[in-house]
Short mmCIF file of C-alpha atoms in Angstrom, two decimals:
data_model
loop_
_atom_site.label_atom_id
_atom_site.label_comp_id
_atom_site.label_asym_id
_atom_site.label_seq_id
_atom_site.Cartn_x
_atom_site.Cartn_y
_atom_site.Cartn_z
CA UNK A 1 -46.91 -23.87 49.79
CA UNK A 2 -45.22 -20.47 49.12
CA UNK A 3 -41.58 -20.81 48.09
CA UNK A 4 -39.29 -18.97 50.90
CA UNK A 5 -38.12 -15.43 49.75
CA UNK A 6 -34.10 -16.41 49.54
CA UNK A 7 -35.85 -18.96 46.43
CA UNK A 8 -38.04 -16.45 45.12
CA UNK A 9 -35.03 -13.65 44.77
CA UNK A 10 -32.55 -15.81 43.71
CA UNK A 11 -30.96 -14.49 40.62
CA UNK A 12 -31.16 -16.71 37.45
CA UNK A 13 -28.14 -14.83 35.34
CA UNK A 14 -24.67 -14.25 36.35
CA UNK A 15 -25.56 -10.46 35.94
CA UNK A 16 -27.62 -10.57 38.92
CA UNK A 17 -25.29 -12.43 41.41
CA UNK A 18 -23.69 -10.11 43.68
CA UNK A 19 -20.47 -10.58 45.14
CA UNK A 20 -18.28 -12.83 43.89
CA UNK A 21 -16.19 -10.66 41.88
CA UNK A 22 -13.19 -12.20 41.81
CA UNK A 23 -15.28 -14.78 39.97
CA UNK A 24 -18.31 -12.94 38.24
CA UNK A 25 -16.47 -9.64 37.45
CA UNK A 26 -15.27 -8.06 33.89
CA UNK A 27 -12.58 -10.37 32.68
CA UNK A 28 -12.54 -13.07 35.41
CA UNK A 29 -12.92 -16.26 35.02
CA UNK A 30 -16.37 -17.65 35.57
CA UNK A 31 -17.74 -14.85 33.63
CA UNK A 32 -15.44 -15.61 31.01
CA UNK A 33 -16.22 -18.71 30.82
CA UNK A 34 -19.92 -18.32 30.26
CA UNK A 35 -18.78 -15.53 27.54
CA UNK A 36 -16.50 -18.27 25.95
CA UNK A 37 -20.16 -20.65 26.35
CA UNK A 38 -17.21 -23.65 27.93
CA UNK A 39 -18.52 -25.07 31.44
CA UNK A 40 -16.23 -27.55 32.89
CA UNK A 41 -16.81 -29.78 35.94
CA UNK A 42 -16.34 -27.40 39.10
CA UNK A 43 -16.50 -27.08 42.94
CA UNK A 44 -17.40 -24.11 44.46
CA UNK A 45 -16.29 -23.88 48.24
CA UNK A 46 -17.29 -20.97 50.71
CA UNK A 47 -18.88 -20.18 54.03
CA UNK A 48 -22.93 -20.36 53.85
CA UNK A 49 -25.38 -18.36 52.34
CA UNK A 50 -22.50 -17.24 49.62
CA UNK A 51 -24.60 -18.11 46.46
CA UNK A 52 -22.00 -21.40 45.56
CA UNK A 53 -25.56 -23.72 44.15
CA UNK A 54 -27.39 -19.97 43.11
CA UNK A 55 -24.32 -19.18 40.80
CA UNK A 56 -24.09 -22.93 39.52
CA UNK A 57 -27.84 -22.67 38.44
CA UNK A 58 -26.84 -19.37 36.72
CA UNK A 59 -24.16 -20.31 34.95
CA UNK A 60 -25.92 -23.37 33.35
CA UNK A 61 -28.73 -21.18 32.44
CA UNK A 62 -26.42 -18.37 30.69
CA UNK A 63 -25.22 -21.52 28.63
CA UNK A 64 -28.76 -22.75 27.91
CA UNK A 65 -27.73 -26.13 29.36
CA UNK A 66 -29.98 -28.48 31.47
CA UNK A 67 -29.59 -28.83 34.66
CA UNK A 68 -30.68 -30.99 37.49
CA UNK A 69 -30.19 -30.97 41.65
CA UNK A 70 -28.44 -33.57 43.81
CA UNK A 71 -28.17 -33.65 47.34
CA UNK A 72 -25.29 -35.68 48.60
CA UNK A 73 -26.61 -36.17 51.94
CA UNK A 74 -30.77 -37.27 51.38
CA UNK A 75 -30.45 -38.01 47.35
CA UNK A 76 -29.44 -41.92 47.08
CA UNK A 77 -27.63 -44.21 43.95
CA UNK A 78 -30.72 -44.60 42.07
CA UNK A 79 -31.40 -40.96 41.40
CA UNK A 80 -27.93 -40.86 39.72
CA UNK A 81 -28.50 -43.66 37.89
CA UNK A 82 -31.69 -42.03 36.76
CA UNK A 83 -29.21 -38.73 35.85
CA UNK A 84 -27.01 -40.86 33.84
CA UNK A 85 -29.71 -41.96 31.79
CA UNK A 86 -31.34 -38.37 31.33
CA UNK A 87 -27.79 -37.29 29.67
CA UNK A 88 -27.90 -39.85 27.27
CA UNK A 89 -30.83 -38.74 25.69
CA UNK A 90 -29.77 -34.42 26.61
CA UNK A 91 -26.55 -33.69 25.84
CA UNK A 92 -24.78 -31.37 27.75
CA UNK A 93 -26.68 -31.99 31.61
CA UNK A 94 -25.50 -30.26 34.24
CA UNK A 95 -25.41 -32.22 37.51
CA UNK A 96 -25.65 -29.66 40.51
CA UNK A 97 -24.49 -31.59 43.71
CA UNK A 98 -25.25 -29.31 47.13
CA UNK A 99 -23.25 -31.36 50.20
CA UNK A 100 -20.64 -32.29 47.41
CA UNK A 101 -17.65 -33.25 50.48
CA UNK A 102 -20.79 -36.08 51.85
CA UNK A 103 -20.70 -37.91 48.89
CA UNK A 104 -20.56 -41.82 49.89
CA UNK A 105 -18.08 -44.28 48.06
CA UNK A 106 -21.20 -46.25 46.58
CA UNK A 107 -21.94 -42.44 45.01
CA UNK A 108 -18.74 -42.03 44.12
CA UNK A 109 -17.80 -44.78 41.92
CA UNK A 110 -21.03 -44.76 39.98
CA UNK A 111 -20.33 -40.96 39.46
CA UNK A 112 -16.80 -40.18 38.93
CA UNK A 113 -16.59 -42.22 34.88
CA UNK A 114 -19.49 -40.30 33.94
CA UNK A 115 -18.09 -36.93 34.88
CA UNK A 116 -14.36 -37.74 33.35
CA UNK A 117 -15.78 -38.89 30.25
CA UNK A 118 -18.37 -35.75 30.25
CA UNK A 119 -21.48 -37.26 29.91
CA UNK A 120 -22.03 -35.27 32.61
CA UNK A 121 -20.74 -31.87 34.39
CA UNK A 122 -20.45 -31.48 37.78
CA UNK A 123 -20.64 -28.47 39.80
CA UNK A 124 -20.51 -29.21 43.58
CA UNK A 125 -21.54 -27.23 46.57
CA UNK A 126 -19.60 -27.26 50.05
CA UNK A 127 -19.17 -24.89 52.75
CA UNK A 128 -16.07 -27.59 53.91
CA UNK A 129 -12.43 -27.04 52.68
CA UNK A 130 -12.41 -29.34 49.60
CA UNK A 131 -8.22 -29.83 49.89
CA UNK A 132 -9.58 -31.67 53.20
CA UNK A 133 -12.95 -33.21 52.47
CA UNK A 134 -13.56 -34.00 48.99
CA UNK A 135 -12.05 -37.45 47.73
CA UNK A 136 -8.69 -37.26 45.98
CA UNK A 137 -10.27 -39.12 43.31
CA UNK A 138 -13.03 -36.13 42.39
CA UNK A 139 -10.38 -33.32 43.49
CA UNK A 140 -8.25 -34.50 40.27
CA UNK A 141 -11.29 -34.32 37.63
CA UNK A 142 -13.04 -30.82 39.28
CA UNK A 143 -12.31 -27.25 39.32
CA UNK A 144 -11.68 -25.77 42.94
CA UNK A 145 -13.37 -22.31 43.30
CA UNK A 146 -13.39 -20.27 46.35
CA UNK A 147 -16.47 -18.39 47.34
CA UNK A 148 -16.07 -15.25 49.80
CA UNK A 149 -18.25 -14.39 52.43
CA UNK A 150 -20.58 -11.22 51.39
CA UNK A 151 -19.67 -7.67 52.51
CA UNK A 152 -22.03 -5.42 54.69
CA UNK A 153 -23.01 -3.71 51.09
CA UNK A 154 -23.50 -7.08 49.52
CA UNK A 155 -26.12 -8.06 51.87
CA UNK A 156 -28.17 -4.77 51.74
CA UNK A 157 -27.77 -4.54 47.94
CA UNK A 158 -29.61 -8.21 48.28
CA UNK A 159 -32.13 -6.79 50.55
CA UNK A 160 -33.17 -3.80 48.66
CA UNK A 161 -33.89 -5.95 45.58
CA UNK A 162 -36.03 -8.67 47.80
CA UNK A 163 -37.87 -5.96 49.40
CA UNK A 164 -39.15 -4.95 46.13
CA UNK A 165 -41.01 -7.84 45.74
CA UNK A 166 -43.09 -6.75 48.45
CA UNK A 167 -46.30 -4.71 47.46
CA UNK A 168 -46.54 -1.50 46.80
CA UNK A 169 -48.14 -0.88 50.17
CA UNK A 170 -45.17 -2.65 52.08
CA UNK A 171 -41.50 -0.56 52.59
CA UNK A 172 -38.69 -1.35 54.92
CA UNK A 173 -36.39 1.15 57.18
CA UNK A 174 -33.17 1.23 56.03
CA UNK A 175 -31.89 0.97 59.74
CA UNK A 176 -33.81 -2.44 59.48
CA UNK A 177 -31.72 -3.60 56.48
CA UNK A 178 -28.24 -2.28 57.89
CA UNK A 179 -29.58 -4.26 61.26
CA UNK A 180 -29.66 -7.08 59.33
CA UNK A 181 -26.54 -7.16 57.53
CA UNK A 182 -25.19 -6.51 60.69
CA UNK A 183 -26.44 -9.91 62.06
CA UNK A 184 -25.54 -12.30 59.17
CA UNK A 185 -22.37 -12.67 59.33
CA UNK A 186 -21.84 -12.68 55.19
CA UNK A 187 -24.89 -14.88 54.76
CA UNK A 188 -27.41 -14.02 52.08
CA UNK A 189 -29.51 -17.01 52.93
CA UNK A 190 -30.08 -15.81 56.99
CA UNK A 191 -30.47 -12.43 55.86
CA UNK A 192 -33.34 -12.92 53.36
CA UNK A 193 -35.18 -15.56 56.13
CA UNK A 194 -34.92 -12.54 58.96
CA UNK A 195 -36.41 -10.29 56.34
CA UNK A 196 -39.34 -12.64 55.45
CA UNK A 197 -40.09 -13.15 59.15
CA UNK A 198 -40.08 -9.76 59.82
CA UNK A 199 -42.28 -9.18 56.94
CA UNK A 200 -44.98 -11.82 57.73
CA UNK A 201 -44.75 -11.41 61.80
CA UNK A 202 -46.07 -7.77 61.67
CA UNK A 203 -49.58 -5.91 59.60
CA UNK A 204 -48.15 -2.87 59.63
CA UNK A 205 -46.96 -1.29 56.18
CA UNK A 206 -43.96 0.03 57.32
CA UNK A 207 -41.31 -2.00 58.92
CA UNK A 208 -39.21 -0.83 61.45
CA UNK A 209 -36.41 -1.39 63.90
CA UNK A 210 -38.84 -1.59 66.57
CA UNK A 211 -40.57 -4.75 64.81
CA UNK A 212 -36.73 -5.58 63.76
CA UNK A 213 -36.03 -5.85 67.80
CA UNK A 214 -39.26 -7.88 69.01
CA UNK A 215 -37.89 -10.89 66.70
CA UNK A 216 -34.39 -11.17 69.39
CA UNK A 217 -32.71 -11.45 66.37
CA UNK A 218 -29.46 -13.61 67.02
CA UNK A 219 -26.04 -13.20 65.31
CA UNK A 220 -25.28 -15.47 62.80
CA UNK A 221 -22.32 -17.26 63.84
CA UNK A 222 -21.47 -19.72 61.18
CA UNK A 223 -18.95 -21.83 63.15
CA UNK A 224 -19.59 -25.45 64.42
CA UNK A 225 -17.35 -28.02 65.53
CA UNK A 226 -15.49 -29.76 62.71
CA UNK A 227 -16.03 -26.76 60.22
CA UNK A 228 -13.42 -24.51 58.86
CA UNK A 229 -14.39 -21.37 60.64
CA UNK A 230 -14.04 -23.14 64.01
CA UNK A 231 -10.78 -23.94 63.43
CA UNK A 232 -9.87 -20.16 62.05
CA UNK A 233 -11.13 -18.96 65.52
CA UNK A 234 -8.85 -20.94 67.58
CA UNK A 235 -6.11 -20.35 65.45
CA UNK A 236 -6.86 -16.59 65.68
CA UNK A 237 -6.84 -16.47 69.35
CA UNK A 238 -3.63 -18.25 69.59
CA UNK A 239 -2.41 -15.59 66.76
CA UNK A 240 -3.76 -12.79 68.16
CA UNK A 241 -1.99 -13.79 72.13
CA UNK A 242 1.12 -14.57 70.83
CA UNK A 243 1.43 -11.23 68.86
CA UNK A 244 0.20 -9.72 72.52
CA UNK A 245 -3.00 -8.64 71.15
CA UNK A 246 -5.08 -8.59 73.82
CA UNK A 247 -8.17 -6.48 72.26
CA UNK A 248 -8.24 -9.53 69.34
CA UNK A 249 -7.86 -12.28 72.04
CA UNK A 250 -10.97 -11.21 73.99
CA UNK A 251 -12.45 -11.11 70.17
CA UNK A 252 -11.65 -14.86 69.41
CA UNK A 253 -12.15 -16.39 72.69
CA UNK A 254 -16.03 -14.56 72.83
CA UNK A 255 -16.94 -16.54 69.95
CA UNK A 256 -15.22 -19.51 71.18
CA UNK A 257 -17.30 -19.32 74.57
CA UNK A 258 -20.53 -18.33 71.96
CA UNK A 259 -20.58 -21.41 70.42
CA UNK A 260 -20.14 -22.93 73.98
CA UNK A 261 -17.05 -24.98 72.67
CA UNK A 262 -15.34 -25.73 76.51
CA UNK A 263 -13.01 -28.67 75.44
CA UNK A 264 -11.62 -26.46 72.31
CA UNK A 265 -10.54 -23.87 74.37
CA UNK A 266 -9.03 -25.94 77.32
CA UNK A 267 -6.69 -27.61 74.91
CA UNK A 268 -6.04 -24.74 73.20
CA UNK A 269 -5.13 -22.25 76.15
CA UNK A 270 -2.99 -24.89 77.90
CA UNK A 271 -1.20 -25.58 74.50
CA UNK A 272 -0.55 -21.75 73.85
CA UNK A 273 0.44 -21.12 77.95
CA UNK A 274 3.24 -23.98 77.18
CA UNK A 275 4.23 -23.24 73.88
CA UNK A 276 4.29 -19.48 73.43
CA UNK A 277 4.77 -18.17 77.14
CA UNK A 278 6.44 -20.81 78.53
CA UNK A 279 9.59 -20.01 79.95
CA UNK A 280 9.34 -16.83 80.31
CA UNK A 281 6.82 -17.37 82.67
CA UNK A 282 6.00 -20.90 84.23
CA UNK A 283 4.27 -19.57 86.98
CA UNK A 284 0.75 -18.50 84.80
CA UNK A 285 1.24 -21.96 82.80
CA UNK A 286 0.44 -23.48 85.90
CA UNK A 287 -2.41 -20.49 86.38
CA UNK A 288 -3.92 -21.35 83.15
CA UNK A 289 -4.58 -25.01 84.11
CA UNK A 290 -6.24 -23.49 87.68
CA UNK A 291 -8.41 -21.29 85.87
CA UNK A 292 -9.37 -23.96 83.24
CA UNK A 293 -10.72 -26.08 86.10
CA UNK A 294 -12.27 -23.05 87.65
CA UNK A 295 -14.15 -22.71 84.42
CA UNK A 296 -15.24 -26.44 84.61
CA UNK A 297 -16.69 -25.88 87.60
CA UNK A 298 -19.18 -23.31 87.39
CA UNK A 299 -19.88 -23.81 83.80
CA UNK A 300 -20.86 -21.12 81.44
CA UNK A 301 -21.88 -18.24 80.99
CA UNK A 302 -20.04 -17.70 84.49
CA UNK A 303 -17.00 -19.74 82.94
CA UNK A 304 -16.15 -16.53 80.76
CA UNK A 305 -14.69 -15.11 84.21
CA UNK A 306 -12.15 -17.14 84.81
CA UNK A 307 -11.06 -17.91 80.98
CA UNK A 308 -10.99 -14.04 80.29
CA UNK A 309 -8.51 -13.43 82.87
CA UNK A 310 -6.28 -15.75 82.21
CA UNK A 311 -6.18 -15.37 78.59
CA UNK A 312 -5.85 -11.27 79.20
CA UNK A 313 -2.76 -12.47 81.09
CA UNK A 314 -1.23 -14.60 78.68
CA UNK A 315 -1.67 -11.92 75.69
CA UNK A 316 0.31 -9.29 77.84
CA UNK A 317 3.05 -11.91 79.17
CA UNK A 318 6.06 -12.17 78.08
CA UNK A 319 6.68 -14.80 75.65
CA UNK A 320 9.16 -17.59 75.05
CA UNK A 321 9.09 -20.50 72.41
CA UNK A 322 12.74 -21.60 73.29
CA UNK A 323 10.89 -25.14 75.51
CA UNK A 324 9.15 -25.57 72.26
CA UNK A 325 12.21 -25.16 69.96
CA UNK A 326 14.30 -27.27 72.21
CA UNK A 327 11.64 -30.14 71.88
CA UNK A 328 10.99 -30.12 68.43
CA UNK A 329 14.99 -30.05 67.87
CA UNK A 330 15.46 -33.15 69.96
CA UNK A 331 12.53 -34.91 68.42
CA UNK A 332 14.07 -34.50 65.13
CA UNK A 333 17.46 -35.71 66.12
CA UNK A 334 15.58 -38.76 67.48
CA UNK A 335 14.05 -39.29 64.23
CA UNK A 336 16.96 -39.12 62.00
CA UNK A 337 19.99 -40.67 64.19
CA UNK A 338 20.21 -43.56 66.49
CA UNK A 339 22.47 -43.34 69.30
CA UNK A 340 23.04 -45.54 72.42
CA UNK A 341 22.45 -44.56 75.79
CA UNK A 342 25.85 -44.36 77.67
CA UNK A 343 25.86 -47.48 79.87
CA UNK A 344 26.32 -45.94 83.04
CA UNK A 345 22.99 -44.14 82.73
CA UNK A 346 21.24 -47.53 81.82
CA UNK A 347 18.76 -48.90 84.90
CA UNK A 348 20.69 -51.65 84.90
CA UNK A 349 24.20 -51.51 84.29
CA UNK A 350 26.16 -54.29 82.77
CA UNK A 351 29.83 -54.36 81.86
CA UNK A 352 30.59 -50.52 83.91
CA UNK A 353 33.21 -50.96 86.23
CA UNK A 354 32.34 -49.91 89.85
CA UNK A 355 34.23 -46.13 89.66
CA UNK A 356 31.98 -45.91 86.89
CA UNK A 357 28.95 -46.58 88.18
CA UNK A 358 26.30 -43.87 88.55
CA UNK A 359 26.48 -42.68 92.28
CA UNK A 360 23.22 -42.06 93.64
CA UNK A 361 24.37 -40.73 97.07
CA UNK A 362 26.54 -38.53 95.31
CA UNK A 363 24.43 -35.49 94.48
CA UNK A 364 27.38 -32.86 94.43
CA UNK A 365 29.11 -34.68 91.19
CA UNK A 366 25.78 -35.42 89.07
CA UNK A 367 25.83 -31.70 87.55
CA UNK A 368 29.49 -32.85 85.90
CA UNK A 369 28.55 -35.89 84.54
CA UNK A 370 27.91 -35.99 80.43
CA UNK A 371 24.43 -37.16 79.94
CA UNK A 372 24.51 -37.51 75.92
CA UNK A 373 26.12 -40.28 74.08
CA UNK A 374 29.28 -39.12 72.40
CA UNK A 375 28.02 -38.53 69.19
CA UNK A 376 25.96 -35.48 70.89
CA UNK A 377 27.97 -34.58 73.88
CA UNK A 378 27.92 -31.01 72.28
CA UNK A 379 24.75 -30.93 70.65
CA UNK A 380 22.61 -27.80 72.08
CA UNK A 381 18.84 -28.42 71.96
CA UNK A 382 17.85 -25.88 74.32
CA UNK A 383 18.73 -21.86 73.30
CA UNK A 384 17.26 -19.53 76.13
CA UNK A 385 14.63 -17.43 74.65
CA UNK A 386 13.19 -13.93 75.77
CA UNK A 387 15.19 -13.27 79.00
CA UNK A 388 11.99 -12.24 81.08
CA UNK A 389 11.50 -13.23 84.24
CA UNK A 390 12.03 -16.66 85.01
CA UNK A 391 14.15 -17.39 81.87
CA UNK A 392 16.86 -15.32 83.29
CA UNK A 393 17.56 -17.38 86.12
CA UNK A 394 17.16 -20.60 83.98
CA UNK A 395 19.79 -18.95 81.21
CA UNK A 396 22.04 -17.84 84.01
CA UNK A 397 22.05 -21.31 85.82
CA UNK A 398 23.02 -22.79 82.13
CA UNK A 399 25.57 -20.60 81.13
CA UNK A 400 27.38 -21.12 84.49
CA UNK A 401 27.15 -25.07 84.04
CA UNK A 402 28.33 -24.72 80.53
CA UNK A 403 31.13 -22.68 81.29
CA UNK A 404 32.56 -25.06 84.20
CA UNK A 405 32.23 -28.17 82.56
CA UNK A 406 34.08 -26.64 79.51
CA UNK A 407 37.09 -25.74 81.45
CA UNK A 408 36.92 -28.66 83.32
CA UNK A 409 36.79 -31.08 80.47
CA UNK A 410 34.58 -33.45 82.01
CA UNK A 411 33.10 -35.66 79.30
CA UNK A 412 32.39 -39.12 81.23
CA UNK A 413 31.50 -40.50 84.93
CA UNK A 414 35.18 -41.10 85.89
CA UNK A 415 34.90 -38.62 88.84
CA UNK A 416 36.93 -38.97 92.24
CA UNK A 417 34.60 -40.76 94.70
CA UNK A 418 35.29 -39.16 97.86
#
């Protein structure tokens, strides 16, 4: 069978990778390295498509060092023991492990002596944040390198070269290979599998944005569930409402509702409606919620309606953090000092004498009653935020309370019962 073009193309010095060059450029460090002729045991981290197990194949090729392929995922123990045995009798073997962050505890053990002692050197592949995924244990005996995504330019500069392995008779538009970059969202590997479709779906010599348009090329949107870039989006939109951006919060919540992730966005609006608006205004926390289950029930694409609006309005409200400050303040206290309830504020009182007792009929005294044990009674939690809107009134309301139980002196439940 024909190798795919992205195999065919891939570059086999470190001369020929592009991008990368905070890594691969004069004077940094993987280049260095090679220059030097040292390799140590590395993982390169980065989105897809970024050239993380191309580069690794480079570099042990610059260094004239054997190499050989793992794959965490499909690859099993006895192909590593197999490895292990190959390095005994070659020096120097390079162990290239694609899926590094899947590697199973049975892998693990058998692997990690063999790369601390350096029979063998490990370079690992993973398009997951290693500080989260990858073992402690292989963290402390690696090098963490971070790939980038490719640039516009990258991508076409990769193009141009793989559409010179076509024949002579065969050229491509450059509108096609702009269209392209375009598309692949920083991935070399999508790009190069568009171009090779396009080349092999059409007899024409010349390729063109009219064959380009007959594939329905999609966008690549590398974003699932549990990776990285998922995450980055949701904490973007949040970002981007709470700055009042509403031109980047239609951005972030389009590829949210691309990807079709419903339950990601429900927690994350109602989170961001409490947290960052709040206050200042309750009444579209409560909106939020309503358009949430408007969403649920007509389903995408028509959910977009609903969650547009209502994340439109919370980017141009007013915002107010001062319910989650006051929380976070009085979870902290909680944490770090134990105090008693007062005893007439227990369910069941024992021991209060009956002028002390908490007076349920008695709704006119309960505002002048101190609520806090003694150790707190002037503890302030809550610190109104923004004044806008509805915050005013609260702020107001507290101030006023404040002011009269301060001149009044009122610290405990011995009130006049009238």
């Amino acid at each position: 069978m024909n190798k795919p073009l992205a195999y065919r193309v891939r570059p086999s010095s470190i001369d020929s990778i592009v991008g990368q060059e905070h890594l691969f450029g004069p004077n940094e460090i993987l280049r260095n390295l090679v220059e030097n002729k040292e390799l140590y045991s590395m993982i390169f981290f980065g989105p897809p498509g970024t050239g993380k197990t191309t580069a690794a194949m480079a570099i042990a090729t610059a260094l004239n060092r054997p190499f050989r392929l793992f794959n965490a995922v499909s690859d099993n123990k006895k192909k590593l023991d197999q490895l292990f045995i190959e390095a005994e009798m070659s020096k120097g073997l390079v162990v290239i492990i694609d899926e590094v962050h899947r590697l199973n505890k049975d892998k693990q053990d058998v692997l990690l002596p063999h790369v601390e002692s350096g029979l063998i050197t490990m370079i690992g592949a993973t398009t997951a944040n290693p500080y989260f995924s990858i073992n402690p244990a292989i963290r402390s005996r690696v090098h963490l390198f971070e790939f980038h995504p490719l640039t516009e330019e990258n991508i076409q500069e990769i193009l141009r070269r793989a559409s010179e392995t076509f024949s002579e008779e065969r050229s491509v538009d450059e509108e096609v290979l702009i269209a392209i970059s375009k598309s692949c969202n920083g991935d070399a590997r999508y790009a190069l599998n568009a171009l090779e479709l396009l080349s092999k779906s059409t007899h024409d010599s010349n390729l063109t944005m009219d064959h380009l348009s007959k594939l329905s090329l999609s966008v690549n949107i590398t974003m699932d569930k549990d990776s990285d870039n998922h995450y980055d989006a949701l904490s973007a939109l949040q970002k981007s409402i709470r700055g009042s951006d509403v031109q980047a919060a239609m951005y972030y919540l389009a590829k949210l509702i691309h990807v079709g992730d419903f339950d990601s966005i429900e927690r994350r609006l109602i989170a961001i409606a409490y947290e960052d608006i709040g206050l200042a205004n309750p009444a579209l926390c409560a909106r939020v919620v309503t358009a949430i289950e408007a969403a649920k029930r007509i389903g995408f694409p028509e959910a977009k309606l609903p969650l547009s609006v209502v994340v439109i309005e919370l980017a141009l409200s007013p915002k107010s953090k001062s319910g989650e400050l006051a929380i976070d303040a009085a979870m902290h206290t909680v944490r770090t000092s134990a105090h008693q309830i007062p005893k007439y504020l227990r369910l069941n009182a024992v021991g209060v004498e009956d002028e002390d007792m908490y007076d349920y009929d008695r709704s006119d005294l309960w505002h002048l009653i101190q609520y806090l044990p003694d150790e707190l009674k002037d503890t302030v939690f809550y610190s109104p935020g923004n004044l806008n809107s509805a915050e005013k009134t609260y702020a107001a309301n507290y101030e006023a309370l404040r002011k009269y139980n301060r001149s009044n002196n009122l610290r405990k439940l011995k009130l006049t019962k009238k």
